[in-house]
Coordinates of C-alpha atoms in Angstrom, one line a residue:
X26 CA 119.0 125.2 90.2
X27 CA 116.9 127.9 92.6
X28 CA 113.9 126.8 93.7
X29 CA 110.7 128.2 96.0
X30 CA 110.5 126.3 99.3
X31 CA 106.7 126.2 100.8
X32 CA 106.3 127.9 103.8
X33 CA 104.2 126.4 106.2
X34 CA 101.3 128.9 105.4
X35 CA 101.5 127.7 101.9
X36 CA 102.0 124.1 102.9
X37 CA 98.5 124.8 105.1
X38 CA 97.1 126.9 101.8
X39 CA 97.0 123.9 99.6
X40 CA 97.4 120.6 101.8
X41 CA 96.1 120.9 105.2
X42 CA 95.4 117.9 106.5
X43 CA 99.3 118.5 106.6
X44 CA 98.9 119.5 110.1
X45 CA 96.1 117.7 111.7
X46 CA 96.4 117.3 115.1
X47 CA 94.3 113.9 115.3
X48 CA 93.1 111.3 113.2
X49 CA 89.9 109.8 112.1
X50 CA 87.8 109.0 115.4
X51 CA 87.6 105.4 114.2
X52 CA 91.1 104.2 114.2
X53 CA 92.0 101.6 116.9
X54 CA 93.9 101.8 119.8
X55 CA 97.1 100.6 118.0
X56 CA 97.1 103.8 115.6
X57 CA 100.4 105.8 117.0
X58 CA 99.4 108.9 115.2
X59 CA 102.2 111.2 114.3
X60 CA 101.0 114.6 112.3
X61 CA 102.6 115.0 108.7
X62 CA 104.0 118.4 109.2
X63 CA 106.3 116.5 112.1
X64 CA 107.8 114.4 109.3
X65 CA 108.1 117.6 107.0
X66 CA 110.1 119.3 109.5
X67 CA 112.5 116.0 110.4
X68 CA 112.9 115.7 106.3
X69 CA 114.0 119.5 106.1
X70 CA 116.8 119.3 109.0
X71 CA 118.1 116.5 106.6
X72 CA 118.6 118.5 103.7
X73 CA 114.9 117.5 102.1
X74 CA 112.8 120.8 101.7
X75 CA 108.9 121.0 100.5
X76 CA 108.5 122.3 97.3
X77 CA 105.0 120.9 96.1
X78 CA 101.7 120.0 97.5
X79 CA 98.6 118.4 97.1
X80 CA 95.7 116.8 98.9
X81 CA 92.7 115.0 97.8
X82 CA 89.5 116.6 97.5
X83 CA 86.8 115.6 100.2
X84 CA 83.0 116.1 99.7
X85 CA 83.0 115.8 103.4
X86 CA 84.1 119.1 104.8
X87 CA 84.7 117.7 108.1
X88 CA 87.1 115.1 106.8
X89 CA 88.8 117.4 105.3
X90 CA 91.8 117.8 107.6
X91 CA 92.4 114.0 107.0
X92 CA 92.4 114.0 103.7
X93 CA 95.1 111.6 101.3
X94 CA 97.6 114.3 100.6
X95 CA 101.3 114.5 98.9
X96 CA 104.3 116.6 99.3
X97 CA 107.4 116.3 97.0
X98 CA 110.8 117.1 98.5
X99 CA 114.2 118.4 96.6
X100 CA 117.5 118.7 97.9
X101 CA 119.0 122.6 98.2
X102 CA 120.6 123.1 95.0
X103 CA 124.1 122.3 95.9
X104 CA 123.2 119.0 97.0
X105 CA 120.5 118.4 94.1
X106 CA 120.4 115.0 92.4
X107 CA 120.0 115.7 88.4
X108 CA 118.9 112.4 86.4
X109 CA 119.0 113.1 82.6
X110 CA 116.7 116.1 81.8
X111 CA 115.6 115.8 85.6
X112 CA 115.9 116.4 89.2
X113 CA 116.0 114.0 91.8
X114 CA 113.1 114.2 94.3
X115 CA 111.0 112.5 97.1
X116 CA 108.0 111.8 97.5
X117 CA 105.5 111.8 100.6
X118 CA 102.6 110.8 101.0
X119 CA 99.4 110.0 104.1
X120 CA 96.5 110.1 105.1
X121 CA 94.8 110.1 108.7
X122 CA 91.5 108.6 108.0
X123 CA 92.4 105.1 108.0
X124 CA 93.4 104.9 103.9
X125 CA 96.8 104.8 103.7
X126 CA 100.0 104.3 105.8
X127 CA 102.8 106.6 105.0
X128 CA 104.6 106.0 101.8
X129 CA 107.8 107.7 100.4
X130 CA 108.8 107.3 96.8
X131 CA 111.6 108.2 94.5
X132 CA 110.4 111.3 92.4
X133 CA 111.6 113.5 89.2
X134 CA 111.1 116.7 88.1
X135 CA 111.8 117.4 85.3
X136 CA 112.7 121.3 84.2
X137 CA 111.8 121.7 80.6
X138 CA 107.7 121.2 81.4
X139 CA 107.9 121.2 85.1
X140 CA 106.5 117.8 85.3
X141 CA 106.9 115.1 88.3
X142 CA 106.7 111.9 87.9
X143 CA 107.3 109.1 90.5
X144 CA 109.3 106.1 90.0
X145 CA 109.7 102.6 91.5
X146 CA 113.1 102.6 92.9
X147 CA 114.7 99.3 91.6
X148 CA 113.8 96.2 94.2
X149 CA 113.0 98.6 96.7
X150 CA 110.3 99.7 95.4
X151 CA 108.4 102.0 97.6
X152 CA 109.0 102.9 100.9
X153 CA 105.7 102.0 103.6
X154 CA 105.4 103.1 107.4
X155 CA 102.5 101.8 109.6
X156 CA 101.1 105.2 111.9
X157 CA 103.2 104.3 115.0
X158 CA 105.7 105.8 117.6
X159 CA 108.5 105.3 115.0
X160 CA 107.0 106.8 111.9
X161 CA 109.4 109.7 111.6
X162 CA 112.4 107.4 112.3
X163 CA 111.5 104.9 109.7
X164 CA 111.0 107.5 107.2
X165 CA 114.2 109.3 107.4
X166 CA 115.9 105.8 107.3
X167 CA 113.8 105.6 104.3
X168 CA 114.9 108.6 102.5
X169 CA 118.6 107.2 102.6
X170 CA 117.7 104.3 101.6
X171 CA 115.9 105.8 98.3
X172 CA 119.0 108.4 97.4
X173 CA 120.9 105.5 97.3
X174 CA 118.9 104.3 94.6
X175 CA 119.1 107.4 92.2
X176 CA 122.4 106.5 90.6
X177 CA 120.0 103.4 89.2
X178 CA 117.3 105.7 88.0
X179 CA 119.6 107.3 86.4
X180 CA 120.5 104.3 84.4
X181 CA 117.5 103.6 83.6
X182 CA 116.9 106.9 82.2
X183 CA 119.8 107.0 79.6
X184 CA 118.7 103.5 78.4
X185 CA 115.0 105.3 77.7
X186 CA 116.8 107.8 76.3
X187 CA 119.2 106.0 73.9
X188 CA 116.3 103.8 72.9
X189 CA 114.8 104.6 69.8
X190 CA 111.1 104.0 69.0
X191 CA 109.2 103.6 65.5
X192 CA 105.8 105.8 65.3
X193 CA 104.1 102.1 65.4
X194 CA 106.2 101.1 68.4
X195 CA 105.2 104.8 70.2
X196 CA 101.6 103.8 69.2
X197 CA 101.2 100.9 71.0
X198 CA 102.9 102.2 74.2
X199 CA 100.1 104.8 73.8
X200 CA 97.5 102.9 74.0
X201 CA 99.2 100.5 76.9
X202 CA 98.8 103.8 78.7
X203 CA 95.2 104.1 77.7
X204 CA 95.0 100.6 79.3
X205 CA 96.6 101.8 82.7
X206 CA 94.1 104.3 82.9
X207 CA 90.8 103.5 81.7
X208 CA 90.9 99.6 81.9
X209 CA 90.7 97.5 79.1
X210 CA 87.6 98.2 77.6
X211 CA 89.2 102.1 77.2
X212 CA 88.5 101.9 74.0
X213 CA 85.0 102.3 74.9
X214 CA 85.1 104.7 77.9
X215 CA 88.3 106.6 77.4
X216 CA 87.7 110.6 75.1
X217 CA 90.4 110.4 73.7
X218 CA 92.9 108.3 71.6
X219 CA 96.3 106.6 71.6
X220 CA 97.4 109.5 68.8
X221 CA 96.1 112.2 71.3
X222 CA 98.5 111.3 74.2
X223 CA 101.7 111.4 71.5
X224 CA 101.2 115.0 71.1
X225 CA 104.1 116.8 72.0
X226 CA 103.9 119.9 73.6
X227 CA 107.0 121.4 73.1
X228 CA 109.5 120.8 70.2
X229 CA 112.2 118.9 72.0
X230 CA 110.1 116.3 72.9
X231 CA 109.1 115.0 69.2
X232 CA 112.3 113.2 69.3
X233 CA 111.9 109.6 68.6
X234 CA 113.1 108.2 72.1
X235 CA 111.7 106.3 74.3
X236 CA 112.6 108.7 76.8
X237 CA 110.6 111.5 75.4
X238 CA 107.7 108.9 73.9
X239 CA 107.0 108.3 77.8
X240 CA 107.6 111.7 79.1
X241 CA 104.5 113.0 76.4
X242 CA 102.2 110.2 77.3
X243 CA 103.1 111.2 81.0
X244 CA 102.4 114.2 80.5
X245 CA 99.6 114.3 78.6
X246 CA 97.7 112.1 81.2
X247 CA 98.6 113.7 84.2
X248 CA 97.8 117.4 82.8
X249 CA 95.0 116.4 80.8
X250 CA 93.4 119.3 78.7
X251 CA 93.4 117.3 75.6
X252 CA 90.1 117.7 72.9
X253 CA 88.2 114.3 72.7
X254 CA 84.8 113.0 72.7
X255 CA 82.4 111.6 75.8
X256 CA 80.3 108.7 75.2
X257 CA 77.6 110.6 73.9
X258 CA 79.6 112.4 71.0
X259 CA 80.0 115.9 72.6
X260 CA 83.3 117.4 72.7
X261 CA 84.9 117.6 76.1
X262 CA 88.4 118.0 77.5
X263 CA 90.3 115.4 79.3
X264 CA 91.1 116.3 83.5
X265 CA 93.9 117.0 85.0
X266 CA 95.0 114.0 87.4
X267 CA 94.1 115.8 90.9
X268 CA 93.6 113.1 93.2
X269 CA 97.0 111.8 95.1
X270 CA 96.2 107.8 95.2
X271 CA 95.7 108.4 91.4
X272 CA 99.0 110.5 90.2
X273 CA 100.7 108.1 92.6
X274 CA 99.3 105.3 90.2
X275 CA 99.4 106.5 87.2
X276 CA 102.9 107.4 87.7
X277 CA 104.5 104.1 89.0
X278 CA 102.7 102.3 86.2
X279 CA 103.6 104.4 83.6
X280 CA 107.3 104.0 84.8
X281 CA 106.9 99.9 85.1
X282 CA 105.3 100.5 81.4
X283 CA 108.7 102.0 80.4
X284 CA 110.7 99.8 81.9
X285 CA 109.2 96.6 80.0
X286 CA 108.8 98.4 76.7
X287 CA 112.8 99.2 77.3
X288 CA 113.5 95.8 78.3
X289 CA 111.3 94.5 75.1
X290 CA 113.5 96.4 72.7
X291 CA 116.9 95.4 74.8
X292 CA 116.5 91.3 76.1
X293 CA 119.5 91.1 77.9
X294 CA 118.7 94.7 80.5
X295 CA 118.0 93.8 83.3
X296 CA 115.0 96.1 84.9
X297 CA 113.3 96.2 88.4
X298 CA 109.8 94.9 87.2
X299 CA 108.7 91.5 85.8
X300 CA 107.2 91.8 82.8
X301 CA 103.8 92.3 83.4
X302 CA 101.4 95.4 82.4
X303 CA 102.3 95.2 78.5
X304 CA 102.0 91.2 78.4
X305 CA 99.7 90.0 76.1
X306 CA 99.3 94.2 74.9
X307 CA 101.8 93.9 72.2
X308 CA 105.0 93.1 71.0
X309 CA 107.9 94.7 70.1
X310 CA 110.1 94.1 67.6

Protein backbone atom coordinates (compact mmCIF):
# COMPACT_ATOMS: atom_id res chain seq x y z
CA UNK A 1 0.00 0.00 0.00
CA UNK A 2 1.46 3.74 -1.01
CA UNK A 3 1.77 5.87 1.63
CA UNK A 4 2.81 9.91 2.33
CA UNK A 5 6.08 9.95 4.30
CA UNK A 6 6.40 13.36 6.52
CA UNK A 7 8.98 15.55 5.52
CA UNK A 8 10.81 17.06 8.14
CA UNK A 9 9.03 20.50 7.48
CA UNK A 10 5.84 18.65 8.11
CA UNK A 11 7.23 16.71 10.97
CA UNK A 12 8.23 20.54 12.36
CA UNK A 13 4.54 21.71 11.08
CA UNK A 14 2.64 19.55 13.47
CA UNK A 15 5.10 18.18 16.24
CA UNK A 16 7.93 20.33 16.95
CA UNK A 17 9.21 19.74 20.02
CA UNK A 18 10.47 16.93 17.43
CA UNK A 19 13.53 18.89 17.09
CA UNK A 20 14.43 20.56 20.22
CA UNK A 21 17.77 21.16 20.71
CA UNK A 22 17.62 21.07 24.64
CA UNK A 23 15.55 20.04 27.33
CA UNK A 24 13.61 21.53 30.18
CA UNK A 25 16.24 23.73 32.29
CA UNK A 26 15.36 21.71 35.30
CA UNK A 27 16.50 18.24 34.51
CA UNK A 28 19.54 16.93 36.39
CA UNK A 29 22.86 16.33 35.49
CA UNK A 30 22.16 12.59 34.69
CA UNK A 31 19.60 13.59 31.79
CA UNK A 32 21.72 12.48 28.48
CA UNK A 33 19.49 14.37 26.20
CA UNK A 34 19.23 13.03 22.75
CA UNK A 35 16.68 15.30 20.31
CA UNK A 36 13.68 13.11 18.77
CA UNK A 37 14.32 13.94 15.24
CA UNK A 38 17.85 11.96 15.94
CA UNK A 39 15.85 8.87 16.65
CA UNK A 40 13.48 9.64 13.55
CA UNK A 41 16.31 9.63 11.25
CA UNK A 42 18.18 6.26 12.88
CA UNK A 43 14.36 4.56 12.54
CA UNK A 44 14.18 5.63 8.74
CA UNK A 45 17.81 4.10 7.74
CA UNK A 46 16.14 0.92 9.17
CA UNK A 47 13.32 0.75 6.97
CA UNK A 48 10.82 2.70 9.67
CA UNK A 49 9.55 5.96 7.94
CA UNK A 50 7.23 8.90 9.71
CA UNK A 51 3.92 8.89 8.58
CA UNK A 52 1.94 10.58 11.47
CA UNK A 53 2.37 13.22 14.10
CA UNK A 54 1.19 14.66 17.05
CA UNK A 55 2.17 16.65 20.10
CA UNK A 56 0.41 17.80 23.11
CA UNK A 57 -0.97 21.12 23.39
CA UNK A 58 0.96 23.51 25.90
CA UNK A 59 -0.71 26.74 27.43
CA UNK A 60 2.83 27.66 28.03
CA UNK A 61 4.21 28.87 24.76
CA UNK A 62 7.65 28.66 25.89
CA UNK A 63 7.31 24.99 26.79
CA UNK A 64 6.14 24.43 23.75
CA UNK A 65 9.23 22.84 22.07
CA UNK A 66 9.12 20.24 24.86
CA UNK A 67 6.02 19.20 24.61
CA UNK A 68 4.79 15.11 24.99
CA UNK A 69 4.58 14.35 21.36
CA UNK A 70 4.08 10.98 19.08
CA UNK A 71 5.12 9.83 15.71
CA UNK A 72 3.81 6.54 14.20
CA UNK A 73 6.20 4.69 11.85
CA UNK A 74 5.25 2.09 8.85
CA UNK A 75 7.52 0.03 6.88
CA UNK A 76 7.88 0.90 2.88
CA UNK A 77 5.28 -1.02 1.28
CA UNK A 78 7.21 -3.93 0.27
CA UNK A 79 8.27 -4.69 3.60
CA UNK A 80 4.76 -3.68 5.28
CA UNK A 81 3.35 -5.88 8.09
CA UNK A 82 -0.59 -6.41 7.32
CA UNK A 83 -2.54 -7.77 10.53
CA UNK A 84 -6.13 -8.61 9.54
CA UNK A 85 -7.83 -5.45 8.13
CA UNK A 86 -4.51 -3.60 9.33
CA UNK A 87 -1.07 -2.42 8.97
CA UNK A 88 1.62 -3.09 11.14
CA UNK A 89 3.12 0.09 12.70
CA UNK A 90 5.33 1.70 15.48
CA UNK A 91 4.90 3.87 17.75
CA UNK A 92 7.13 6.73 19.24
CA UNK A 93 6.77 8.65 21.75
CA UNK A 94 8.79 11.65 24.35
CA UNK A 95 8.89 14.34 25.86
CA UNK A 96 11.83 16.71 27.10
CA UNK A 97 10.28 18.38 29.98
CA UNK A 98 10.87 15.80 32.53
CA UNK A 99 7.35 13.68 31.81
CA UNK A 100 8.06 10.89 30.12
CA UNK A 101 11.07 8.68 28.95
CA UNK A 102 10.96 7.44 25.54
CA UNK A 103 8.47 4.68 24.80
CA UNK A 104 7.94 2.64 21.52
CA UNK A 105 4.86 0.66 21.05
CA UNK A 106 3.43 -1.81 18.63
CA UNK A 107 0.78 0.18 16.42
CA UNK A 108 -2.11 -0.55 13.70
CA UNK A 109 -3.59 1.20 11.16
CA UNK A 110 -6.12 0.19 9.90
CA UNK A 111 -7.22 1.22 6.06
CA UNK A 112 -10.98 1.08 5.92
CA UNK A 113 -11.37 4.26 8.57
CA UNK A 114 -7.77 5.24 8.80
CA UNK A 115 -7.68 4.63 12.34
CA UNK A 116 -4.50 3.72 14.68
CA UNK A 117 -4.65 2.04 17.51
CA UNK A 118 -1.76 0.87 19.76
CA UNK A 119 -1.35 -2.38 21.17
CA UNK A 120 0.46 -4.08 24.10
CA UNK A 121 2.79 -6.43 22.47
CA UNK A 122 2.32 -9.78 24.23
CA UNK A 123 4.78 -10.02 27.56
CA UNK A 124 6.77 -7.39 26.18
CA UNK A 125 4.61 -4.99 26.61
CA UNK A 126 5.93 -1.67 25.78
CA UNK A 127 9.21 -0.70 25.02
CA UNK A 128 10.88 2.32 27.75
CA UNK A 129 14.33 4.20 27.28
CA UNK A 130 15.63 6.51 30.14
CA UNK A 131 17.17 10.09 28.17
CA UNK A 132 20.75 8.85 28.10
CA UNK A 133 23.84 8.43 25.75
CA UNK A 134 22.27 5.19 24.42
CA UNK A 135 18.74 6.19 23.74
CA UNK A 136 18.91 5.74 19.97
CA UNK A 137 20.67 2.33 20.39
CA UNK A 138 18.11 0.99 22.82
CA UNK A 139 15.40 2.04 20.60
CA UNK A 140 16.37 0.49 17.40
CA UNK A 141 17.09 -2.75 19.43
CA UNK A 142 13.56 -2.06 20.49
CA UNK A 143 11.91 -1.86 17.20
CA UNK A 144 13.28 -5.57 16.45
CA UNK A 145 12.29 -6.63 19.33
CA UNK A 146 8.55 -5.43 18.71
CA UNK A 147 8.34 -6.79 14.82
CA UNK A 148 9.03 -9.85 16.28
CA UNK A 149 6.03 -9.66 18.07
CA UNK A 150 3.45 -8.92 15.10
CA UNK A 151 2.95 -12.45 14.03
CA UNK A 152 1.21 -12.62 17.79
CA UNK A 153 -0.85 -9.63 17.19
CA UNK A 154 -1.92 -11.03 14.49
CA UNK A 155 -3.27 -13.96 16.29
CA UNK A 156 -4.81 -12.12 18.47
CA UNK A 157 -6.64 -10.31 15.86
CA UNK A 158 -8.24 -13.30 14.02
CA UNK A 159 -9.49 -14.66 17.45
CA UNK A 160 -11.34 -10.99 17.84
CA UNK A 161 -12.33 -11.52 14.65
CA UNK A 162 -13.77 -15.12 14.73
CA UNK A 163 -15.38 -14.20 18.03
CA UNK A 164 -18.81 -13.56 17.86
CA UNK A 165 -20.71 -11.13 20.27
CA UNK A 166 -24.47 -10.84 21.26
CA UNK A 167 -25.94 -6.99 21.16
CA UNK A 168 -25.94 -7.59 25.20
CA UNK A 169 -22.43 -8.91 25.25
CA UNK A 170 -21.34 -5.62 22.76
CA UNK A 171 -23.21 -3.56 25.43
CA UNK A 172 -21.36 -4.27 28.22
CA UNK A 173 -17.99 -3.99 26.52
CA UNK A 174 -19.42 -0.55 25.71
CA UNK A 175 -19.83 0.60 28.74
CA UNK A 176 -16.37 -1.16 30.09
CA UNK A 177 -14.98 1.49 27.71
CA UNK A 178 -17.00 4.18 29.28
CA UNK A 179 -15.33 2.97 32.45
CA UNK A 180 -11.72 3.32 30.87
CA UNK A 181 -12.42 6.64 30.15
CA UNK A 182 -14.53 8.55 32.45
CA UNK A 183 -13.94 6.46 35.74
CA UNK A 184 -16.48 4.65 37.34
CA UNK A 185 -18.89 7.03 38.27
CA UNK A 186 -19.12 7.72 34.09
CA UNK A 187 -22.31 7.27 34.35
CA UNK A 188 -22.60 10.51 35.95
CA UNK A 189 -19.83 12.60 34.08
CA UNK A 190 -19.55 10.88 30.73
CA UNK A 191 -22.26 12.80 27.53
CA UNK A 192 -22.83 10.18 26.09
CA UNK A 193 -23.91 6.41 26.45
CA UNK A 194 -22.74 2.86 26.04
CA UNK A 195 -25.35 2.61 22.78
CA UNK A 196 -23.56 5.90 21.38
CA UNK A 197 -20.02 4.27 21.17
CA UNK A 198 -21.64 0.97 19.15
CA UNK A 199 -22.52 3.12 16.34
CA UNK A 200 -20.97 2.08 13.36
CA UNK A 201 -19.74 4.32 11.00
CA UNK A 202 -19.48 2.53 8.01
CA UNK A 203 -21.48 -0.65 6.98
CA UNK A 204 -18.79 -3.29 7.33
CA UNK A 205 -18.34 -2.66 10.69
CA UNK A 206 -22.00 -3.64 11.97
CA UNK A 207 -20.82 -7.17 11.89
CA UNK A 208 -21.33 -8.87 15.02
CA UNK A 209 -17.48 -9.58 15.95
CA UNK A 210 -15.65 -8.81 18.40
CA UNK A 211 -13.24 -7.56 16.17
CA UNK A 212 -15.39 -4.86 14.70
CA UNK A 213 -17.46 -4.39 18.35
CA UNK A 214 -13.85 -2.99 19.48
CA UNK A 215 -12.75 -1.33 16.41
CA UNK A 216 -16.33 1.01 16.72
CA UNK A 217 -15.89 1.70 20.36
CA UNK A 218 -12.15 2.56 19.40
CA UNK A 219 -13.15 4.60 17.17
CA UNK A 220 -15.74 6.29 18.43
CA UNK A 221 -13.62 7.40 21.48
CA UNK A 222 -10.70 8.42 19.96
CA UNK A 223 -12.54 10.58 17.07
CA UNK A 224 -15.26 11.71 19.19
CA UNK A 225 -17.95 13.95 17.42
CA UNK A 226 -20.68 11.93 18.85
CA UNK A 227 -24.32 14.05 20.03
CA UNK A 228 -24.75 13.64 23.93
CA UNK A 229 -25.63 15.73 26.78
CA UNK A 230 -23.30 17.72 29.50
CA UNK A 231 -24.17 17.76 33.06
CA UNK A 232 -26.42 20.50 32.74
CA UNK A 233 -28.72 19.04 29.91
CA UNK A 234 -27.39 21.05 26.85
CA UNK A 235 -26.49 19.22 23.91
CA UNK A 236 -22.80 19.04 23.10
CA UNK A 237 -20.48 16.85 21.05
CA UNK A 238 -17.92 14.50 22.39
CA UNK A 239 -13.83 15.57 21.59
CA UNK A 240 -11.60 14.13 19.65
CA UNK A 241 -8.69 12.45 21.83
CA UNK A 242 -5.77 15.10 21.10
CA UNK A 243 -3.52 14.72 23.87
CA UNK A 244 -0.59 11.91 23.30
CA UNK A 245 -0.37 10.47 27.09
CA UNK A 246 -4.26 10.09 26.58
CA UNK A 247 -4.61 8.15 22.93
CA UNK A 248 -1.57 6.30 24.24
CA UNK A 249 -4.00 5.16 27.20
CA UNK A 250 -6.98 4.88 25.82
CA UNK A 251 -5.58 2.76 23.28
CA UNK A 252 -3.59 0.11 25.35
CA UNK A 253 -6.64 -0.26 27.52
CA UNK A 254 -9.01 -0.64 25.08
CA UNK A 255 -6.74 -3.45 23.59
CA UNK A 256 -6.20 -5.21 27.26
CA UNK A 257 -10.25 -4.75 27.31
CA UNK A 258 -10.40 -6.87 24.16
CA UNK A 259 -8.15 -9.23 25.14
CA UNK A 260 -10.10 -10.24 28.41
CA UNK A 261 -13.51 -9.93 26.81
CA UNK A 262 -11.87 -12.54 24.08
CA UNK A 263 -10.39 -14.62 26.74
CA UNK A 264 -13.94 -14.49 28.70
CA UNK A 265 -15.80 -15.96 25.75
CA UNK A 266 -12.74 -18.57 25.01
CA UNK A 267 -11.19 -19.97 28.75
CA UNK A 268 -8.61 -21.98 27.45
CA UNK A 269 -6.68 -18.70 25.08
CA UNK A 270 -4.08 -17.84 26.47
CA UNK A 271 -3.65 -13.73 26.23
CA UNK A 272 -0.90 -11.25 27.32
CA UNK A 273 -2.88 -9.53 30.22
CA UNK A 274 -4.25 -10.82 33.51
CA UNK A 275 -7.61 -10.45 33.81
CA UNK A 276 -8.04 -7.19 35.22
CA UNK A 277 -9.98 -3.98 33.80
CA UNK A 278 -13.40 -5.96 33.12
CA UNK A 279 -13.28 -7.87 36.70
CA UNK A 280 -16.07 -7.30 38.66
CA UNK A 281 -17.69 -5.16 35.28
CA UNK A 282 -19.51 -8.11 33.93
CA UNK A 283 -19.62 -11.45 32.85
CA UNK A 284 -19.70 -13.17 29.87
CA UNK A 285 -21.46 -15.91 29.04
Amino acid sequence: MAMNILTPQQLYKTAPAIFADSPDTAVSNRYGFVPTIEVVNELQNEGWYPVRAQQTHSRNHDKKHLARHMIRFRQDPDRQMTVGDSIAELVLTNSHDRSSAYQLDLGLFRLVCSNGMVTPAGDLGNIRVRHGKQVVENIIEGSLQLAGEIPHINESVEAFRSTLVSSEEAYLFAKAALNLRYGEDWQFTSPINAESLLQARRNEDKEPSLWKVFNCVQENMMKGGLIGRSRTGRSTRTRAIKSVSEDVRLNRALWQLTEEFSALKHPTQPFSHPPKIIEGVFDVA
